[in-house]
Amino acid sequence: MSTGERSEARRRAVAVGPGVCHALGLTMLVITEWVRADLKDATSMASHGYLKGMIEFAGSLADTDWYKPAVDLYDNVSFGEPRAALWAAVIMALVVRLNRYGPQEAQQLLSWVAAGYCLLATLALLPYLAAPGAGVILVLALCGGVVHVATR
């Protein structure tokens, strides 16, 4: 294999499928951390207009058959620390994408595990997408760009 070629395992580790999931996970991480920081020093929740949209969106999702099981699974696989687990999954995904010389089979496994967790987190945290409103498109584009740039 020449210097410019990627092995099959490396190609699968940094493929578009897991990359989209990694970008979604990074998007959710950015939005949830922004909401968390915004509400940290809040004296009145009424001053945060996006909360109404989040609550309405969560209410509409609660009426579906798939949302509650997705949230329950998310809570169970994160061992009670969903914030830390999402941070770990996103960082793991970025490290795999940045490190082209690591053990490729292990990186493929880490990439797909991180992608699965990021996708599950995205489903469970969907109400947070209401927080930035239409700005979610910009956040997603920026996060997709970060994942793309990190891919070597």
Coordinates of C-alpha atoms in Angstrom, one line a residue:
M1 CA 0.0 0.0 0.0
S2 CA 1.5 3.3 -1.0
T3 CA 1.6 6.4 1.3
G4 CA -1.6 8.0 -0.1
E5 CA -3.8 4.9 0.0
R6 CA -6.0 3.9 2.9
S7 CA -6.7 0.4 4.0
E8 CA -10.2 -0.9 3.8
A9 CA -10.6 -0.8 7.6
R10 CA -9.4 2.9 7.6
R11 CA -11.9 3.7 4.8
R12 CA -14.7 2.2 6.8
A13 CA -13.6 4.0 10.0
V14 CA -13.7 7.4 8.4
A15 CA -16.6 6.8 5.9
V16 CA -19.5 9.1 5.3
G17 CA -21.9 7.0 7.3
P18 CA -20.1 7.3 10.6
G19 CA -19.0 10.8 9.7
V20 CA -22.6 12.0 9.5
C21 CA -23.3 10.4 12.9
H22 CA -20.1 12.0 14.4
A23 CA -21.2 15.4 13.0
L24 CA -24.7 14.9 14.5
G25 CA -23.1 14.0 17.9
L26 CA -20.9 17.0 17.8
T27 CA -23.9 19.2 16.9
M28 CA -25.9 17.9 19.9
L29 CA -22.9 18.3 22.2
V30 CA -22.5 22.0 21.1
I31 CA -26.2 22.7 21.5
T32 CA -26.6 21.0 24.8
E33 CA -23.5 22.7 26.2
W34 CA -24.7 26.1 24.9
V35 CA -28.1 25.5 26.6
R36 CA -26.5 24.4 29.8
A37 CA -24.2 27.4 29.9
D38 CA -27.1 29.7 29.0
L39 CA -29.3 28.4 31.8
K40 CA -26.5 28.1 34.4
D41 CA -26.9 31.7 35.7
A42 CA -30.5 32.2 34.7
T43 CA -32.7 33.9 37.3
S44 CA -35.9 33.5 35.3
M45 CA -36.6 30.7 32.8
A46 CA -39.2 32.9 31.2
S47 CA -36.5 35.1 29.7
H48 CA -35.3 32.1 27.6
G49 CA -37.8 31.9 24.7
Y50 CA -36.3 28.8 23.2
L51 CA -37.4 26.8 26.2
K52 CA -41.0 26.9 25.1
G53 CA -40.1 25.4 21.7
M54 CA -38.0 22.7 23.4
I55 CA -40.9 21.8 25.7
E56 CA -43.4 21.7 22.9
F57 CA -41.1 19.6 20.8
A58 CA -40.5 17.2 23.7
G59 CA -44.2 16.9 24.2
S60 CA -44.8 16.0 20.6
L61 CA -42.1 13.4 20.6
A62 CA -43.5 11.9 23.8
D63 CA -46.6 11.0 21.8
T64 CA -44.6 8.8 19.5
D65 CA -43.9 5.1 20.1
W66 CA -40.1 5.3 19.5
Y67 CA -39.0 8.3 21.5
K68 CA -39.3 6.9 25.1
P69 CA -37.5 3.7 24.3
A70 CA -34.7 5.7 22.6
V71 CA -34.3 7.9 25.7
D72 CA -34.4 4.9 28.0
L73 CA -31.7 3.2 25.9
Y74 CA -29.6 6.4 25.9
D75 CA -29.8 6.6 29.7
N76 CA -28.9 2.9 30.1
V77 CA -25.9 2.8 27.8
S78 CA -24.5 6.0 29.2
F79 CA -24.2 4.5 32.7
G80 CA -26.0 7.4 34.3
E81 CA -23.6 10.0 32.8
P82 CA -25.0 10.9 29.4
R83 CA -23.1 14.3 29.2
A84 CA -19.8 12.6 29.9
A85 CA -20.6 9.8 27.5
L86 CA -21.4 12.1 24.7
W87 CA -18.2 14.1 25.3
A88 CA -16.3 10.8 25.2
A89 CA -17.9 9.6 22.0
V90 CA -17.3 12.9 20.2
I91 CA -13.7 13.1 21.3
M92 CA -13.1 9.4 20.4
A93 CA -14.6 10.0 17.0
L94 CA -12.3 13.0 16.4
V95 CA -9.2 11.2 17.6
V96 CA -9.9 8.3 15.3
R97 CA -10.4 10.7 12.4
L98 CA -7.2 12.7 13.2
N99 CA -5.0 9.6 13.8
R100 CA -4.4 8.0 10.5
Y101 CA -1.5 5.8 11.8
G102 CA -3.3 4.1 14.7
P103 CA -4.4 0.4 14.7
Q104 CA -6.9 0.5 11.9
E105 CA -9.2 -2.4 13.1
A106 CA -9.4 -0.9 16.6
Q107 CA -10.1 2.5 15.1
Q108 CA -12.8 1.1 12.9
L109 CA -14.5 -0.4 16.0
L110 CA -14.1 2.9 18.0
S111 CA -15.5 4.9 15.1
W112 CA -18.6 2.8 14.7
V113 CA -19.2 2.6 18.4
A114 CA -18.9 6.4 18.7
A115 CA -21.2 6.8 15.6
G116 CA -23.8 4.5 17.2
Y117 CA -23.7 6.4 20.4
C118 CA -23.8 9.8 18.7
L119 CA -26.8 8.7 16.7
L120 CA -28.6 7.5 19.8
A121 CA -27.8 10.7 21.6
T122 CA -29.1 12.7 18.7
L123 CA -32.4 10.8 18.8
A124 CA -32.7 11.2 22.6
L125 CA -31.8 14.9 22.6
L126 CA -33.9 15.9 19.7
P127 CA -35.8 18.6 21.7
Y128 CA -32.6 20.5 22.0
L129 CA -32.7 21.2 18.3
A130 CA -35.5 23.7 19.0
A131 CA -33.1 25.9 21.0
P132 CA -31.1 27.5 18.2
G133 CA -34.1 27.5 15.8
A134 CA -33.1 27.9 12.2
G135 CA -29.5 28.3 13.5
V136 CA -29.4 24.5 13.9
I137 CA -28.5 24.4 10.2
L138 CA -25.5 26.6 10.7
V139 CA -24.4 24.6 13.8
L140 CA -24.8 21.3 11.8
A141 CA -22.8 22.7 8.9
L142 CA -20.0 23.9 11.1
C143 CA -19.9 20.6 13.0
G144 CA -19.9 18.7 9.7
G145 CA -17.0 20.9 8.6
V146 CA -15.0 20.1 11.8
V147 CA -15.5 16.4 11.3
H148 CA -14.5 16.7 7.6
V149 CA -11.4 18.7 8.4
A150 CA -10.5 16.2 11.2
T151 CA -10.6 13.3 8.7
R152 CA -7.1 12.5 7.4

